[in-house]
mmCIF file of C-alpha atoms in Angstrom:
data_model
loop_
_atom_site.group_PDB
_atom_site.id
_atom_site.type_symbol
_atom_site.label_atom_id
_atom_site.label_comp_id
_atom_site.label_asym_id
_atom_site.label_seq_id
_atom_site.Cartn_x
_atom_site.Cartn_y
_atom_site.Cartn_z
ATOM 1 C CA UNK A 125 -114.731 17.323 -10.751
ATOM 2 C CA UNK A 126 -116.091 16.207 -7.382
ATOM 3 C CA UNK A 127 -117.850 18.953 -5.459
ATOM 4 C CA UNK A 128 -116.675 20.031 -2.026
ATOM 5 C CA UNK A 129 -119.014 20.858 0.851
ATOM 6 C CA UNK A 130 -118.490 22.304 4.313
ATOM 7 C CA UNK A 131 -119.919 20.516 7.345
ATOM 8 C CA UNK A 132 -122.677 23.139 7.504
ATOM 9 C CA UNK A 133 -123.657 22.467 3.890
ATOM 10 C CA UNK A 134 -123.651 18.697 4.480
ATOM 11 C CA UNK A 135 -125.839 19.224 7.538
ATOM 12 C CA UNK A 136 -128.355 21.113 5.392
ATOM 13 C CA UNK A 137 -128.260 18.438 2.666
ATOM 14 C CA UNK A 138 -128.709 15.459 5.000
ATOM 15 C CA UNK A 139 -130.750 16.959 7.843
ATOM 16 C CA UNK A 140 -128.135 15.795 10.352
ATOM 17 C CA UNK A 141 -126.718 18.318 12.865
ATOM 18 C CA UNK A 142 -123.085 19.298 12.298
ATOM 19 C CA UNK A 143 -122.056 17.970 15.702
ATOM 20 C CA UNK A 144 -123.590 14.587 14.866
ATOM 21 C CA UNK A 145 -121.776 14.444 11.516
ATOM 22 C CA UNK A 146 -118.468 15.018 13.284
ATOM 23 C CA UNK A 147 -119.349 12.365 15.864
ATOM 24 C CA UNK A 148 -120.206 9.817 13.147
ATOM 25 C CA UNK A 149 -116.878 10.514 11.438
ATOM 26 C CA UNK A 150 -114.944 10.162 14.691
ATOM 27 C CA UNK A 151 -116.727 7.146 16.162
ATOM 28 C CA UNK A 152 -117.707 5.101 13.089
ATOM 29 C CA UNK A 153 -115.249 6.177 10.337
ATOM 30 C CA UNK A 154 -118.107 6.263 7.857
ATOM 31 C CA UNK A 155 -116.354 9.096 5.960
ATOM 32 C CA UNK A 156 -112.864 10.585 5.902
ATOM 33 C CA UNK A 157 -113.252 14.151 4.614
ATOM 34 C CA UNK A 158 -110.387 16.205 3.276
ATOM 35 C CA UNK A 159 -109.125 19.240 5.151
ATOM 36 C CA UNK A 160 -108.701 22.740 3.820
ATOM 37 C CA UNK A 161 -105.445 24.653 4.486
ATOM 38 C CA UNK A 162 -107.283 26.156 7.473
ATOM 39 C CA UNK A 163 -108.162 22.624 8.710
ATOM 40 C CA UNK A 164 -111.872 22.882 7.889
ATOM 41 C CA UNK A 165 -113.598 19.651 6.820
ATOM 42 C CA UNK A 166 -114.385 19.381 3.096
ATOM 43 C CA UNK A 167 -116.768 16.610 2.056
ATOM 44 C CA UNK A 168 -117.069 15.172 -1.439
ATOM 45 C CA UNK A 169 -120.181 13.918 -3.230
ATOM 46 C CA UNK A 170 -119.484 10.330 -2.140
ATOM 47 C CA UNK A 171 -119.136 11.454 1.486
ATOM 48 C CA UNK A 172 -122.505 13.191 1.290
ATOM 49 C CA UNK A 173 -124.057 10.094 -0.275
ATOM 50 C CA UNK A 174 -122.740 7.852 2.527
ATOM 51 C CA UNK A 175 -123.935 10.192 5.249
ATOM 52 C CA UNK A 176 -127.357 10.531 3.613
ATOM 53 C CA UNK A 177 -127.716 6.727 3.514
ATOM 54 C CA UNK A 178 -126.666 6.455 7.152
ATOM 55 C CA UNK A 179 -129.066 9.220 8.177
ATOM 56 C CA UNK A 180 -131.938 7.463 6.392
ATOM 57 C CA UNK A 181 -131.274 4.199 8.263
ATOM 58 C CA UNK A 182 -131.035 5.995 11.602
ATOM 59 C CA UNK A 183 -134.316 7.792 10.907
ATOM 60 C CA UNK A 184 -135.867 4.367 10.337
ATOM 61 C CA UNK A 185 -134.695 3.258 13.786
ATOM 62 C CA UNK A 186 -131.343 1.554 13.156
ATOM 63 C CA UNK A 187 -128.583 2.150 15.740
ATOM 64 C CA UNK A 188 -125.946 4.498 14.355
ATOM 65 C CA UNK A 189 -123.216 1.836 14.714
ATOM 66 C CA UNK A 190 -125.189 -0.691 12.629
ATOM 67 C CA UNK A 191 -126.135 1.919 10.023
ATOM 68 C CA UNK A 192 -122.473 2.941 9.644
ATOM 69 C CA UNK A 193 -121.380 -0.688 9.276
ATOM 70 C CA UNK A 194 -123.987 -1.294 6.577
ATOM 71 C CA UNK A 195 -122.936 1.836 4.690
ATOM 72 C CA UNK A 196 -119.287 0.757 4.795
ATOM 73 C CA UNK A 197 -120.102 -2.755 3.581
ATOM 74 C CA UNK A 198 -122.431 -1.598 0.796
ATOM 75 C CA UNK A 199 -119.782 0.869 -0.399
ATOM 76 C CA UNK A 200 -117.102 -1.832 -0.459
ATOM 77 C CA UNK A 201 -119.435 -4.106 -2.468
ATOM 78 C CA UNK A 202 -120.362 -1.325 -4.855
ATOM 79 C CA UNK A 203 -124.018 -1.430 -3.799
ATOM 80 C CA UNK A 204 -124.394 2.330 -3.559
ATOM 81 C CA UNK A 205 -127.800 3.986 -3.710
ATOM 82 C CA UNK A 206 -128.670 7.446 -2.528
ATOM 83 C CA UNK A 207 -131.921 7.573 -0.551
ATOM 84 C CA UNK A 208 -134.523 10.142 -1.417
ATOM 85 C CA UNK A 209 -134.564 12.732 1.374
ATOM 86 C CA UNK A 210 -137.945 13.341 3.057
ATOM 87 C CA UNK A 211 -139.976 16.195 1.609
ATOM 88 C CA UNK A 212 -141.394 18.835 3.990
ATOM 89 C CA UNK A 213 -144.867 18.448 2.465
ATOM 90 C CA UNK A 214 -144.953 14.646 2.251
ATOM 91 C CA UNK A 215 -148.148 13.312 3.880
ATOM 92 C CA UNK A 216 -147.762 11.287 7.067
ATOM 93 C CA UNK A 217 -149.874 8.293 8.173
ATOM 94 C CA UNK A 218 -153.121 8.779 10.052
ATOM 95 C CA UNK A 219 -152.426 9.210 13.773
ATOM 96 C CA UNK A 220 -155.302 6.812 14.432
ATOM 97 C CA UNK A 221 -153.058 4.007 13.175
ATOM 98 C CA UNK A 222 -151.300 4.156 16.534
ATOM 99 C CA UNK A 223 -154.661 3.714 18.273
ATOM 100 C CA UNK A 224 -155.423 0.693 16.104
ATOM 101 C CA UNK A 225 -152.043 -0.816 16.933
ATOM 102 C CA UNK A 226 -152.612 -0.217 20.648
ATOM 103 C CA UNK A 227 -156.099 -1.718 20.563
ATOM 104 C CA UNK A 228 -154.996 -4.932 18.799
ATOM 105 C CA UNK A 229 -151.429 -5.183 20.144
ATOM 106 C CA UNK A 230 -150.472 -5.252 16.463
ATOM 107 C CA UNK A 231 -146.664 -5.253 16.344
ATOM 108 C CA UNK A 232 -146.586 -5.370 12.545
ATOM 109 C CA UNK A 233 -148.794 -2.291 12.182
ATOM 110 C CA UNK A 234 -146.942 -0.489 14.968
ATOM 111 C CA UNK A 235 -143.505 -1.109 13.463
ATOM 112 C CA UNK A 236 -144.586 -0.321 9.896
ATOM 113 C CA UNK A 237 -146.291 2.912 10.957
ATOM 114 C CA UNK A 238 -143.301 4.192 12.932
ATOM 115 C CA UNK A 239 -140.976 3.202 10.068
ATOM 116 C CA UNK A 240 -143.141 5.128 7.618
ATOM 117 C CA UNK A 241 -143.316 8.252 9.770
ATOM 118 C CA UNK A 242 -139.584 8.396 10.440
ATOM 119 C CA UNK A 243 -138.672 7.750 6.802
ATOM 120 C CA UNK A 244 -141.055 10.356 5.383
ATOM 121 C CA UNK A 245 -140.186 13.232 7.718
ATOM 122 C CA UNK A 246 -137.295 14.807 9.534
ATOM 123 C CA UNK A 247 -137.161 13.882 13.205
ATOM 124 C CA UNK A 248 -138.414 17.334 14.195
ATOM 125 C CA UNK A 249 -141.411 17.184 11.851
ATOM 126 C CA UNK A 250 -142.172 13.596 12.893
ATOM 127 C CA UNK A 251 -142.252 14.618 16.557
ATOM 128 C CA UNK A 252 -144.267 17.812 16.159
ATOM 129 C CA UNK A 253 -146.771 16.664 13.535
ATOM 130 C CA UNK A 254 -147.191 12.984 14.264
ATOM 131 C CA UNK A 255 -145.579 11.293 17.292
ATOM 132 C CA UNK A 256 -146.885 13.590 20.025
ATOM 133 C CA UNK A 257 -150.348 14.065 18.432
ATOM 134 C CA UNK A 258 -150.614 10.289 17.921
ATOM 135 C CA UNK A 259 -149.706 9.616 21.557
ATOM 136 C CA UNK A 260 -152.407 12.105 22.562
ATOM 137 C CA UNK A 261 -154.883 10.146 20.442
ATOM 138 C CA UNK A 262 -153.895 6.950 22.250
ATOM 139 C CA UNK A 263 -154.388 8.660 25.617
ATOM 140 C CA UNK A 264 -157.844 9.892 24.623
ATOM 141 C CA UNK A 265 -158.737 6.420 23.376
ATOM 142 C CA UNK A 266 -157.739 5.022 26.766
ATOM 143 C CA UNK A 267 -159.994 7.573 28.501
ATOM 144 C CA UNK A 268 -162.883 6.431 26.290
ATOM 145 C CA UNK A 269 -162.197 2.796 27.138
ATOM 146 C CA UNK A 270 -161.123 1.922 23.585
ATOM 147 C CA UNK A 271 -157.557 1.049 24.578
ATOM 148 C CA UNK A 272 -156.360 -0.810 27.657
ATOM 149 C CA UNK A 273 -153.559 0.330 29.936
ATOM 150 C CA UNK A 274 -151.439 -2.484 28.534
ATOM 151 C CA UNK A 275 -152.187 -1.355 24.987
ATOM 152 C CA UNK A 276 -151.115 2.184 25.810
ATOM 153 C CA UNK A 277 -147.910 0.866 27.368
ATOM 154 C CA UNK A 278 -147.368 -1.330 24.295
ATOM 155 C CA UNK A 279 -147.166 1.640 21.925
ATOM 156 C CA UNK A 280 -145.422 3.941 24.411
ATOM 157 C CA UNK A 281 -142.619 1.420 24.845
ATOM 158 C CA UNK A 282 -142.146 1.205 21.075
ATOM 159 C CA UNK A 283 -141.993 4.996 20.751
ATOM 160 C CA UNK A 284 -139.567 5.133 23.677
ATOM 161 C CA UNK A 285 -137.254 2.682 21.885
ATOM 162 C CA UNK A 286 -137.256 4.831 18.734
ATOM 163 C CA UNK A 287 -136.539 7.973 20.749
ATOM 164 C CA UNK A 288 -133.677 6.240 22.548
ATOM 165 C CA UNK A 289 -132.126 5.325 19.187
ATOM 166 C CA UNK A 290 -132.499 8.912 17.968
ATOM 167 C CA UNK A 291 -130.983 10.240 21.201
ATOM 168 C CA UNK A 292 -127.883 8.063 20.815
ATOM 169 C CA UNK A 293 -127.613 8.821 17.095
ATOM 170 C CA UNK A 294 -127.409 12.556 17.827
ATOM 171 C CA UNK A 295 -123.887 12.077 19.205
ATOM 172 C CA UNK A 296 -122.203 13.165 22.418
ATOM 173 C CA UNK A 297 -121.675 16.864 21.587
ATOM 174 C CA UNK A 298 -118.684 16.859 23.909
ATOM 175 C CA UNK A 299 -117.536 20.372 24.749
ATOM 176 C CA UNK A 300 -120.928 21.936 24.034
ATOM 177 C CA UNK A 301 -122.999 23.571 26.796
ATOM 178 C CA UNK A 302 -124.589 20.979 29.080
ATOM 179 C CA UNK A 303 -128.338 20.922 29.679
ATOM 180 C CA UNK A 304 -130.012 18.572 32.154
ATOM 181 C CA UNK A 305 -133.524 17.448 31.184
ATOM 182 C CA UNK A 306 -135.953 15.494 33.332
ATOM 183 C CA UNK A 307 -139.206 15.317 35.255
ATOM 184 C CA UNK A 308 -140.051 16.370 38.825
ATOM 185 C CA UNK A 309 -140.608 13.866 41.639
ATOM 186 C CA UNK A 310 -143.762 11.824 41.151
ATOM 187 C CA UNK A 311 -144.108 12.657 37.445
ATOM 188 C CA UNK A 312 -144.074 9.620 35.151
ATOM 189 C CA UNK A 313 -145.055 10.843 31.651
ATOM 190 C CA UNK A 314 -141.607 11.193 30.121
ATOM 191 C CA UNK A 315 -142.105 10.816 26.350
ATOM 192 C CA UNK A 316 -142.655 14.532 25.717
ATOM 193 C CA UNK A 317 -139.520 15.399 27.680
ATOM 194 C CA UNK A 318 -137.609 12.742 25.784
ATOM 195 C CA UNK A 319 -138.750 14.181 22.444
ATOM 196 C CA UNK A 320 -137.491 17.568 23.610
ATOM 197 C CA UNK A 321 -134.175 16.064 24.761
ATOM 198 C CA UNK A 322 -133.570 14.499 21.338
ATOM 199 C CA UNK A 323 -134.447 17.745 19.530
ATOM 200 C CA UNK A 324 -132.111 19.689 21.820
ATOM 201 C CA UNK A 325 -129.277 17.213 21.308
ATOM 202 C CA UNK A 326 -129.754 17.453 17.556
ATOM 203 C CA UNK A 327 -129.191 21.212 17.945
ATOM 204 C CA UNK A 328 -125.666 20.475 19.205
ATOM 205 C CA UNK A 329 -126.232 20.699 22.970
ATOM 206 C CA UNK A 330 -124.702 18.170 25.390
ATOM 207 C CA UNK A 331 -127.900 16.764 26.939
ATOM 208 C CA UNK A 332 -128.104 14.680 30.116
ATOM 209 C CA UNK A 333 -131.563 13.109 30.196
ATOM 210 C CA UNK A 334 -132.622 12.045 33.698
ATOM 211 C CA UNK A 335 -136.027 10.601 32.861
ATOM 212 C CA UNK A 336 -139.123 10.389 35.063
ATOM 213 C CA UNK A 337 -139.730 10.864 38.791
ATOM 214 C CA UNK A 338 -136.432 12.516 39.727
ATOM 215 C CA UNK A 339 -136.250 13.373 43.466
ATOM 216 C CA UNK A 340 -135.379 16.926 44.469
ATOM 217 C CA UNK A 341 -132.107 15.821 46.075
ATOM 218 C CA UNK A 342 -131.132 14.002 42.859
ATOM 219 C CA UNK A 343 -131.744 17.147 40.822
ATOM 220 C CA UNK A 344 -129.489 19.060 43.201
ATOM 221 C CA UNK A 345 -126.794 16.392 43.107
ATOM 222 C CA UNK A 346 -126.832 16.311 39.303
ATOM 223 C CA UNK A 347 -126.394 20.066 39.066
ATOM 224 C CA UNK A 348 -123.547 20.017 41.573
ATOM 225 C CA UNK A 349 -121.691 17.263 39.709
ATOM 226 C CA UNK A 350 -122.284 18.336 36.099
ATOM 227 C CA UNK A 351 -122.378 22.106 36.640
ATOM 228 C CA UNK A 352 -124.582 22.494 33.555
ATOM 229 C CA UNK A 353 -125.420 25.704 31.766
ATOM 230 C CA UNK A 354 -129.131 24.951 32.080
ATOM 231 C CA UNK A 355 -131.814 22.596 33.307
ATOM 232 C CA UNK A 356 -135.223 21.946 31.754
ATOM 233 C CA UNK A 357 -137.962 20.395 33.884
ATOM 234 C CA UNK A 358 -141.015 18.924 32.196
ATOM 235 C CA UNK A 359 -144.526 19.738 33.452
ATOM 236 C CA UNK A 360 -146.772 17.214 31.645
ATOM 237 C CA UNK A 361 -149.795 17.293 34.009
ATOM 238 C CA UNK A 362 -151.538 19.961 36.124
ATOM 239 C CA UNK A 363 -150.540 18.205 39.355
ATOM 240 C CA UNK A 364 -146.866 18.585 38.392
ATOM 241 C CA UNK A 365 -147.055 22.393 38.270
ATOM 242 C CA UNK A 366 -146.814 23.192 42.018
ATOM 243 C CA UNK A 367 -144.084 20.575 42.450
ATOM 244 C CA UNK A 368 -142.084 22.175 39.639
ATOM 245 C CA UNK A 369 -142.604 25.642 41.131
ATOM 246 C CA UNK A 370 -140.993 24.489 44.384
ATOM 247 C CA UNK A 371 -138.273 22.539 42.566
ATOM 248 C CA UNK A 372 -137.301 25.498 40.387
ATOM 249 C CA UNK A 373 -137.153 27.751 43.455
ATOM 250 C CA UNK A 374 -134.861 25.255 45.215
ATOM 251 C CA UNK A 375 -132.549 24.804 42.235
ATOM 252 C CA UNK A 376 -132.224 28.483 41.343
ATOM 253 C CA UNK A 377 -131.546 29.331 44.976
ATOM 254 C CA UNK A 378 -128.765 26.770 45.268
ATOM 255 C CA UNK A 379 -127.407 27.179 41.713
ATOM 256 C CA UNK A 380 -127.917 30.801 40.621
ATOM 257 C CA UNK A 381 -125.600 30.380 37.616
ATOM 258 C CA UNK A 382 -127.770 27.640 36.086
ATOM 259 C CA UNK A 383 -130.581 28.749 33.785
ATOM 260 C CA UNK A 384 -133.710 26.789 34.739
ATOM 261 C CA UNK A 385 -136.687 26.456 32.398
ATOM 262 C CA UNK A 386 -140.009 24.651 32.659
ATOM 263 C CA UNK A 387 -141.471 23.010 29.572
ATOM 264 C CA UNK A 388 -144.490 20.920 28.719
ATOM 265 C CA UNK A 389 -148.253 21.322 28.507
ATOM 266 C CA UNK A 390 -148.637 22.877 31.963
ATOM 267 C CA UNK A 391 -145.387 24.833 32.242
ATOM 268 C CA UNK A 392 -147.335 28.104 32.348
ATOM 269 C CA UNK A 393 -148.919 26.993 35.626
ATOM 270 C CA UNK A 394 -145.590 26.394 37.344
ATOM 271 C CA UNK A 395 -144.583 30.052 37.857
ATOM 272 C CA UNK A 396 -141.199 29.162 36.331
ATOM 273 C CA UNK A 397 -139.526 30.531 33.206
ATOM 274 C CA UNK A 398 -141.531 28.804 30.502
ATOM 275 C CA UNK A 399 -140.747 27.497 27.027
ATOM 276 C CA UNK A 400 -142.827 27.359 23.827
ATOM 277 C CA UNK A 401 -145.442 24.599 23.723
ATOM 278 C CA UNK A 402 -143.790 22.949 20.705
ATOM 279 C CA UNK A 403 -140.849 20.754 21.724
ATOM 280 C CA UNK A 404 -139.110 21.701 18.474
ATOM 281 C CA UNK A 405 -139.470 25.437 19.116
ATOM 282 C CA UNK A 406 -138.505 24.953 22.766
ATOM 283 C CA UNK A 407 -135.337 23.079 21.815
ATOM 284 C CA UNK A 408 -134.378 25.756 19.297
ATOM 285 C CA UNK A 409 -134.883 28.510 21.888
ATOM 286 C CA UNK A 410 -132.801 26.737 24.551
ATOM 287 C CA UNK A 411 -130.026 25.893 22.100
ATOM 288 C CA UNK A 412 -129.906 29.462 20.795
ATOM 289 C CA UNK A 413 -129.701 30.870 24.324
ATOM 290 C CA UNK A 414 -126.963 28.460 25.410
ATOM 291 C CA UNK A 415 -124.825 28.649 22.288
ATOM 292 C CA UNK A 416 -124.685 32.448 22.291
ATOM 293 C CA UNK A 417 -123.043 32.492 25.733
#
């Protein structure tokens, strides 16, 4: 007899947040789970297999819509294989591979390395243990003159594309608490904030990501329009800290009901309510605080 799993159990089996699973079902019709007498979703083994295959393709960088279409077609043709889920202890590539790709503008190495990282690890592990450390390595190589500005931009753009795919794949999380994430005016290093935004969205929060160099008046306008539960401002460099201090003071004064955090390497210098240094831990903390309201 086919097993039956709740959405929480399927989330644990596939590594995909429950909110994302519901979004994939609603938007892409990749599965059609049964309903219990109490209207709870009940997934069968085949449903879990389809969702695991879709999750694997999304982790490799495929848009969720394309991954769902491929799963549907392969199922119709009887070409069903269940991907091996990533193991927590599986070794990841050397972070210096990203430096080599940046130095030589090697698209093949860059693509293969990112594919390998995202297929071997959950998104959260990939971010914490590889993507951010590897980007730091590229930055240090640029300081030493080993990598050009163009080379750094070459790899950053590729990482940005993968993060954008992951952000969209996490679903809309409509009805969940809203959190606005972005950088202060003049701040341009957005990849860390984007990693955090994806992690937070994967925790089931409705995230509005504003990106880099957001003027003070635009922050205020966004909070007035969206009326979010929280805002997180990234502080990636020391020069951003005083700007964030003033920005947080302005936002909390005008919007006392909005919880405002500062995150990033130099958040502790901003005199704002700080978050853990790890983007994964920071996202978990923010999601826990917002979902318990």
